[in-house]
PDB file of C-alpha atoms in Angstrom:
ATOM      1  CA  MET E  85     -92.378 -42.614-201.876  1.00 88.00           C
ATOM      2  CA  PHE E  86     -95.448 -42.393-199.626  1.00 96.00           C
ATOM      3  CA  ASP E  87     -98.427 -44.459-200.723  1.00 97.00           C
ATOM      4  CA  ILE E  88    -101.792 -43.298-199.356  1.00 97.00           C
ATOM      5  CA  LYS E  89    -103.345 -46.730-199.943  1.00 97.00           C
ATOM      6  CA  GLU E  90    -100.562 -48.462-197.982  1.00 96.00           C
ATOM      7  CA  ILE E  91    -100.683 -45.850-195.210  1.00 97.00           C
ATOM      8  CA  THR E  92    -104.447 -46.300-194.911  1.00 97.00           C
ATOM      9  CA  SER E  93    -104.133 -50.099-194.821  1.00 96.00           C
ATOM     10  CA  VAL E  94    -101.330 -50.055-192.246  1.00 97.00           C
ATOM     11  CA  THR E  95    -103.142 -47.495-190.098  1.00 97.00           C
ATOM     12  CA  LEU E  96    -106.364 -49.513-190.084  1.00 94.00           C
ATOM     13  CA  ILE E  97    -104.570 -52.799-189.412  1.00 93.00           C
ATOM     14  CA  LEU E  98    -102.643 -51.321-186.478  1.00 96.00           C
ATOM     15  CA  PHE E  99    -105.777 -49.570-185.222  1.00 94.00           C
ATOM     16  CA  ALA E 100    -107.631 -52.876-185.210  1.00 90.00           C
ATOM     17  CA  ILE E 101    -104.823 -54.857-183.541  1.00 90.00           C
ATOM     18  CA  ILE E 102    -104.060 -52.186-180.921  1.00 91.00           C
ATOM     19  CA  ASP E 103    -107.819 -51.977-180.249  1.00 86.00           C
ATOM     20  CA  ILE E 104    -107.469 -48.848-178.131  1.00 90.00           C
ATOM     21  CA  VAL E 105    -111.238 -48.271-178.237  1.00 81.00           C
ATOM     22  CA  GLY E 106    -111.898 -51.820-177.043  1.00 77.00           C
ATOM     23  CA  THR E 107    -109.461 -51.355-174.166  1.00 81.00           C
ATOM     24  CA  ILE E 108    -111.236 -48.271-172.798  1.00 84.00           C
ATOM     25  CA  PRO E 109    -112.875 -50.302-169.992  1.00 78.00           C
ATOM     26  CA  VAL E 110    -109.441 -51.666-168.963  1.00 77.00           C
ATOM     27  CA  ILE E 111    -107.926 -48.173-169.133  1.00 85.00           C
ATOM     28  CA  ILE E 112    -110.730 -46.812-166.953  1.00 80.00           C
ATOM     29  CA  GLU E 113    -110.097 -49.561-164.408  1.00 75.00           C
ATOM     30  CA  LEU E 114    -106.363 -48.779-164.408  1.00 78.00           C
ATOM     31  CA  GLN E 115    -107.152 -45.085-163.860  1.00 81.00           C
ATOM     32  CA  ARG E 116    -109.372 -45.968-160.920  1.00 73.00           C
ATOM     33  CA  LYS E 117    -106.654 -48.105-159.352  1.00 74.00           C
ATOM     34  CA  ALA E 118    -103.743 -45.744-160.023  1.00 80.00           C
ATOM     35  CA  GLY E 119    -105.634 -42.454-159.833  1.00 79.00           C
ATOM     36  CA  TYR E 120    -103.880 -41.085-162.931  1.00 82.00           C
ATOM     37  CA  ILE E 121    -102.505 -42.234-166.265  1.00 88.00           C
ATOM     38  CA  ALA E 122     -99.805 -40.167-167.952  1.00 92.00           C
ATOM     39  CA  ALA E 123    -101.125 -40.133-171.525  1.00 94.00           C
ATOM     40  CA  GLU E 124     -97.970 -38.487-172.867  1.00 95.00           C
ATOM     41  CA  LYS E 125     -95.627 -40.969-171.176  1.00 95.00           C
ATOM     42  CA  ALA E 126     -97.682 -44.005-172.263  1.00 95.00           C
ATOM     43  CA  SER E 127     -98.006 -42.757-175.862  1.00 96.00           C
ATOM     44  CA  LEU E 128     -94.282 -42.024-176.141  1.00 97.00           C
ATOM     45  CA  ALA E 129     -93.457 -45.497-174.801  1.00 96.00           C
ATOM     46  CA  VAL E 130     -95.832 -47.070-177.347  1.00 96.00           C
ATOM     47  CA  LEU E 131     -94.243 -45.067-180.183  1.00 97.00           C
ATOM     48  CA  VAL E 132     -90.680 -46.003-179.209  1.00 96.00           C
ATOM     49  CA  LEU E 133     -91.524 -49.687-178.729  1.00 93.00           C
ATOM     50  CA  MET E 134     -93.211 -49.970-182.129  1.00 96.00           C
ATOM     51  CA  ILE E 135     -90.503 -48.101-184.044  1.00 97.00           C
ATOM     52  CA  VAL E 136     -87.659 -50.028-182.398  1.00 93.00           C
ATOM     53  CA  PHE E 137     -89.355 -53.347-183.078  1.00 92.00           C
ATOM     54  CA  LEU E 138     -90.078 -52.354-186.679  1.00 94.00           C
ATOM     55  CA  PHE E 139     -86.381 -51.784-187.369  1.00 94.00           C
ATOM     56  CA  VAL E 140     -84.696 -54.261-185.011  1.00 93.00           C
ATOM     57  CA  GLY E 141     -87.304 -57.033-184.906  1.00 87.00           C
ATOM     58  CA  LYS E 142     -86.008 -58.700-188.076  1.00 82.00           C
ATOM     59  CA  GLU E 143     -82.462 -58.814-186.698  1.00 89.00           C
ATOM     60  CA  LEU E 144     -83.719 -60.273-183.432  1.00 86.00           C
ATOM     61  CA  LEU E 145     -85.487 -62.973-185.411  1.00 82.00           C
ATOM     62  CA  GLY E 146     -82.346 -63.541-187.505  1.00 87.00           C
ATOM     63  CA  ILE E 147     -80.369 -64.274-184.358  1.00 93.00           C
ATOM     64  CA  ILE E 148     -82.713 -67.162-183.594  1.00 91.00           C
ATOM     65  CA  GLY E 149     -82.958 -68.250-187.238  1.00 92.00           C
ATOM     66  CA  ILE E 150     -86.527 -67.225-188.148  1.00 86.00           C
ATOM     67  CA  ASP E 151     -87.364 -65.453-191.418  1.00 83.00           C
ATOM     68  CA  ILE E 152     -90.022 -62.726-191.788  1.00 75.00           C
ATOM     69  CA  ALA E 153     -92.397 -64.939-193.798  1.00 79.00           C
ATOM     70  CA  SER E 154     -92.448 -67.566-191.049  1.00 83.00           C
ATOM     71  CA  PHE E 155     -92.950 -64.887-188.416  1.00 78.00           C
ATOM     72  CA  ALA E 156     -95.729 -63.364-190.556  1.00 78.00           C
ATOM     73  CA  ILE E 157     -97.494 -66.736-190.705  1.00 84.00           C
ATOM     74  CA  ALA E 158     -97.169 -67.095-186.931  1.00 82.00           C
ATOM     75  CA  GLY E 159     -98.367 -63.504-186.608  1.00 76.00           C
ATOM     76  CA  SER E 160    -101.373 -64.211-188.789  1.00 81.00           C
ATOM     77  CA  LEU E 161    -102.353 -67.011-186.405  1.00 85.00           C
ATOM     78  CA  VAL E 162    -101.970 -64.716-183.376  1.00 79.00           C
ATOM     79  CA  ILE E 163    -104.053 -62.048-185.123  1.00 79.00           C
ATOM     80  CA  PHE E 164    -106.630 -64.722-186.021  1.00 86.00           C
ATOM     81  CA  PHE E 165    -107.067 -65.695-182.358  1.00 85.00           C
ATOM     82  CA  ILE E 166    -107.166 -62.072-181.196  1.00 78.00           C
ATOM     83  CA  ALA E 167    -109.918 -61.480-183.761  1.00 81.00           C
ATOM     84  CA  LEU E 168    -111.824 -64.478-182.428  1.00 88.00           C
ATOM     85  CA  GLU E 169    -111.534 -63.026-178.917  1.00 84.00           C
ATOM     86  CA  MET E 170    -112.967 -59.735-180.143  1.00 81.00           C
ATOM     87  CA  ILE E 171    -115.816 -61.342-182.071  1.00 87.00           C
ATOM     88  CA  LEU E 172    -116.798 -64.086-179.622  1.00 89.00           C
ATOM     89  CA  GLY E 173    -116.043 -62.221-176.399  1.00 82.00           C
ATOM     90  CA  HIS E 174    -114.053 -65.089-174.860  1.00 81.00           C
ATOM     91  CA  LYS E 175    -110.473 -64.689-173.649  1.00 75.00           C
ATOM     92  CA  ILE E 176    -108.042 -67.029-175.365  1.00 72.00           C
ATOM     93  CA  PHE E 177    -104.844 -65.304-174.217  1.00 60.00           C
ATOM     94  CA  LYS E 178    -104.279 -64.996-170.499  1.00 58.00           C
ATOM     95  CA  GLU E 179    -102.777 -61.722-169.324  1.00 52.00           C
ATOM     96  CA  ASP E 180    -100.540 -61.174-166.318  1.00 50.00           C
ATOM     97  CA  GLU E 181    -102.019 -59.515-163.266  1.00 49.00           C
ATOM     98  CA  MET E 182    -101.900 -55.762-163.636  1.00 46.00           C
ATOM     99  CA  SER E 183     -99.579 -53.730-161.477  1.00 44.00           C
ATOM    100  CA  GLU E 184    -101.333 -51.303-159.206  1.00 45.00           C
ATOM    101  CA  GLU E 185     -98.332 -49.063-158.613  1.00 50.00           C
ATOM    102  CA  ARG E 186     -99.083 -45.455-159.513  1.00 51.00           C
ATOM    103  CA  SER E 187     -95.632 -44.743-160.881  1.00 50.00           C
ATOM    104  CA  SER E 188     -95.541 -47.568-163.389  1.00 61.00           C
ATOM    105  CA  VAL E 189     -99.129 -48.053-164.546  1.00 75.00           C
ATOM    106  CA  SER E 190     -98.625 -45.773-167.600  1.00 84.00           C
ATOM    107  CA  LEU E 191     -95.795 -47.986-168.850  1.00 87.00           C
ATOM    108  CA  VAL E 192     -96.664 -51.442-167.514  1.00 78.00           C
ATOM    109  CA  PRO E 193     -99.270 -52.777-168.168  1.00 76.00           C
ATOM    110  CA  LEU E 194    -100.714 -49.904-170.257  1.00 83.00           C
ATOM    111  CA  ALA E 195     -98.039 -49.117-172.872  1.00 87.00           C
ATOM    112  CA  PHE E 196     -96.706 -52.666-172.767  1.00 80.00           C
ATOM    113  CA  PRO E 197     -98.288 -55.216-173.084  1.00 73.00           C
ATOM    114  CA  LEU E 198    -101.816 -53.744-173.296  1.00 79.00           C
ATOM    115  CA  ILE E 199    -101.288 -51.322-176.213  1.00 89.00           C
ATOM    116  CA  ALA E 200     -97.977 -52.372-177.767  1.00 87.00           C
ATOM    117  CA  GLY E 201     -98.074 -56.049-176.900  1.00 75.00           C
ATOM    118  CA  ALA E 202     -97.141 -59.251-178.650  1.00 72.00           C
ATOM    119  CA  GLY E 203     -99.975 -58.919-181.160  1.00 78.00           C
ATOM    120  CA  THR E 204     -98.830 -55.426-182.173  1.00 89.00           C
ATOM    121  CA  MET E 205     -95.194 -56.480-182.486  1.00 86.00           C
ATOM    122  CA  THR E 206     -96.115 -59.551-184.504  1.00 83.00           C
ATOM    123  CA  THR E 207     -98.294 -57.416-186.744  1.00 90.00           C
ATOM    124  CA  LEU E 208     -95.479 -54.913-187.347  1.00 92.00           C
ATOM    125  CA  LEU E 209     -93.146 -57.621-188.619  1.00 87.00           C
ATOM    126  CA  SER E 210     -95.958 -59.131-190.666  1.00 86.00           C
ATOM    127  CA  LEU E 211     -96.663 -55.716-192.203  1.00 92.00           C
ATOM    128  CA  LYS E 212     -92.978 -55.303-192.991  1.00 88.00           C
ATOM    129  CA  SER E 213     -93.246 -58.269-195.342  1.00 85.00           C
ATOM    130  CA  GLN E 214     -95.869 -56.433-197.441  1.00 92.00           C
ATOM    131  CA  TYR E 215     -95.532 -52.663-196.974  1.00 95.00           C
ATOM    132  CA  GLN E 216     -92.793 -50.035-197.242  1.00 96.00           C
ATOM    133  CA  ASN E 217     -91.166 -48.884-193.978  1.00 96.00           C
ATOM    134  CA  GLN E 218     -92.051 -45.209-194.482  1.00 97.00           C
ATOM    135  CA  ASN E 219     -95.749 -46.092-194.867  1.00 97.00           C
ATOM    136  CA  ILE E 220     -95.624 -48.273-191.747  1.00 97.00           C
ATOM    137  CA  LEU E 221     -93.963 -45.406-189.837  1.00 98.00           C
ATOM    138  CA  VAL E 222     -96.771 -43.026-190.814  1.00 98.00           C
ATOM    139  CA  GLY E 223     -99.300 -45.654-189.690  1.00 98.00           C
ATOM    140  CA  ILE E 224     -97.454 -45.987-186.356  1.00 98.00           C
ATOM    141  CA  LEU E 225     -97.442 -42.197-185.874  1.00 98.00           C
ATOM    142  CA  LEU E 226    -101.154 -41.888-186.684  1.00 98.00           C
ATOM    143  CA  ASN E 227    -102.032 -44.715-184.304  1.00 97.00           C
ATOM    144  CA  THR E 228     -99.852 -43.298-181.543  1.00 98.00           C
ATOM    145  CA  PHE E 229    -101.629 -39.947-181.924  1.00 98.00           C
ATOM    146  CA  PHE E 230    -104.981 -41.729-181.736  1.00 96.00           C
ATOM    147  CA  VAL E 231    -103.827 -43.666-178.648  1.00 96.00           C
ATOM    148  CA  TYR E 232    -102.876 -40.354-177.042  1.00 97.00           C
ATOM    149  CA  LEU E 233    -106.290 -38.825-177.834  1.00 96.00           C
ATOM    150  CA  VAL E 234    -108.102 -41.840-176.391  1.00 93.00           C
ATOM    151  CA  LEU E 235    -105.960 -41.884-173.232  1.00 94.00           C
ATOM    152  CA  LYS E 236    -106.600 -38.164-172.713  1.00 93.00           C
ATOM    153  CA  ASN E 237    -110.374 -38.539-173.239  1.00 92.00           C
ATOM    154  CA  THR E 238    -111.210 -42.012-171.924  1.00 85.00           C
ATOM    155  CA  TYR E 239    -114.097 -41.027-169.650  1.00 80.00           C
ATOM    156  CA  ARG E 240    -115.652 -38.800-172.311  1.00 88.00           C
ATOM    157  CA  LEU E 241    -115.486 -41.565-174.926  1.00 83.00           C
ATOM    158  CA  GLU E 242    -117.065 -44.083-172.572  1.00 79.00           C
ATOM    159  CA  LYS E 243    -120.013 -41.748-171.998  1.00 85.00           C
ATOM    160  CA  ILE E 244    -120.408 -40.953-175.712  1.00 89.00           C
ATOM    161  CA  LEU E 245    -120.196 -44.534-177.029  1.00 84.00           C
ATOM    162  CA  GLY E 246    -121.812 -46.347-174.143  1.00 86.00           C
ATOM    163  CA  LYS E 247    -121.201 -49.992-173.309  1.00 81.00           C
ATOM    164  CA  SER E 248    -123.101 -51.317-176.338  1.00 88.00           C
ATOM    165  CA  GLY E 249    -121.342 -48.895-178.706  1.00 84.00           C
ATOM    166  CA  LEU E 250    -117.949 -50.068-177.492  1.00 80.00           C
ATOM    167  CA  GLU E 251    -119.015 -53.685-177.947  1.00 82.00           C
ATOM    168  CA  VAL E 252    -120.204 -53.070-181.532  1.00 85.00           C
ATOM    169  CA  LEU E 253    -116.881 -51.385-182.413  1.00 80.00           C
ATOM    170  CA  ARG E 254    -114.937 -54.235-180.865  1.00 79.00           C
ATOM    171  CA  LYS E 255    -116.821 -56.875-182.880  1.00 85.00           C
ATOM    172  CA  ALA E 256    -116.555 -54.877-186.122  1.00 83.00           C
ATOM    173  CA  PHE E 257    -112.780 -54.542-185.739  1.00 80.00           C
ATOM    174  CA  GLY E 258    -112.643 -58.232-184.862  1.00 81.00           C
ATOM    175  CA  ILE E 259    -114.118 -59.140-188.243  1.00 87.00           C
ATOM    176  CA  ILE E 260    -111.673 -56.818-190.016  1.00 82.00           C
ATOM    177  CA  LEU E 261    -108.777 -58.429-188.123  1.00 79.00           C
ATOM    178  CA  LEU E 262    -110.004 -61.896-189.062  1.00 86.00           C
ATOM    179  CA  ALA E 263    -109.904 -60.959-192.749  1.00 86.00           C
ATOM    180  CA  ILE E 264    -106.428 -59.430-192.310  1.00 80.00           C
ATOM    181  CA  ALA E 265    -105.164 -62.609-190.616  1.00 82.00           C
ATOM    182  CA  ILE E 266    -106.408 -64.750-193.484  1.00 89.00           C
ATOM    183  CA  LYS E 267    -104.835 -62.403-196.056  1.00 84.00           C
ATOM    184  CA  LEU E 268    -101.453 -62.447-194.259  1.00 80.00           C
ATOM    185  CA  PHE E 269    -101.568 -66.241-194.020  1.00 88.00           C
ATOM    186  CA  ARG E 270    -102.421 -66.667-197.703  1.00 89.00           C
ATOM    187  CA  ASN E 271     -99.801 -64.156-198.896  1.00 84.00           C
ATOM    188  CA  ASN E 272     -96.983 -65.737-196.891  1.00 82.00           C
ATOM    189  CA  THR E 273     -97.891 -69.385-197.588  1.00 88.00           C
ATOM    190  CA  HIS E 274     -98.711 -68.618-201.230  1.00 84.00           C
ATOM    191  CA  LEU E 275    -102.002 -70.505-201.029  1.00 78.00           C
TER     192      LEU E 275
END
């Protein structure tokens, strides 16, 4: 029922696309603006968003007449460009201005769209075309736990890794994402 290889793959793919380590500087800036980030609230919101989209995303696509393979191909292109951003250090996707309200910063923009954004949702549906739901769920749970740990220890991690350490991790995960994007594209186009 549970496949360790699939769980490992899903966990690493989601870890790379969520890029919680690469978003530490943004999280630190949000903490400075808001004064506090509710790690529990943000992590729970991320978990709920990912699980709901995993199970209802296909139906939402069905309403507008898009199949999972087509969405997976589109997702592979989104992942490809996110990977290029990570590797090259240039922003391709423009993000909305971040809310500075203390009460909502843990949910918007942190939980959505920063952590569980369009790239994560696209990836979940793309993963659904290749992996079993129970293995994806375990990957979601593991990543949510990791998100929680990072949110609770952001300042400590920044001091341990340093600016150059964070940059190296970001570029390494960018290369992994690039390979994942190509694999998803090839598997769903049968090239």
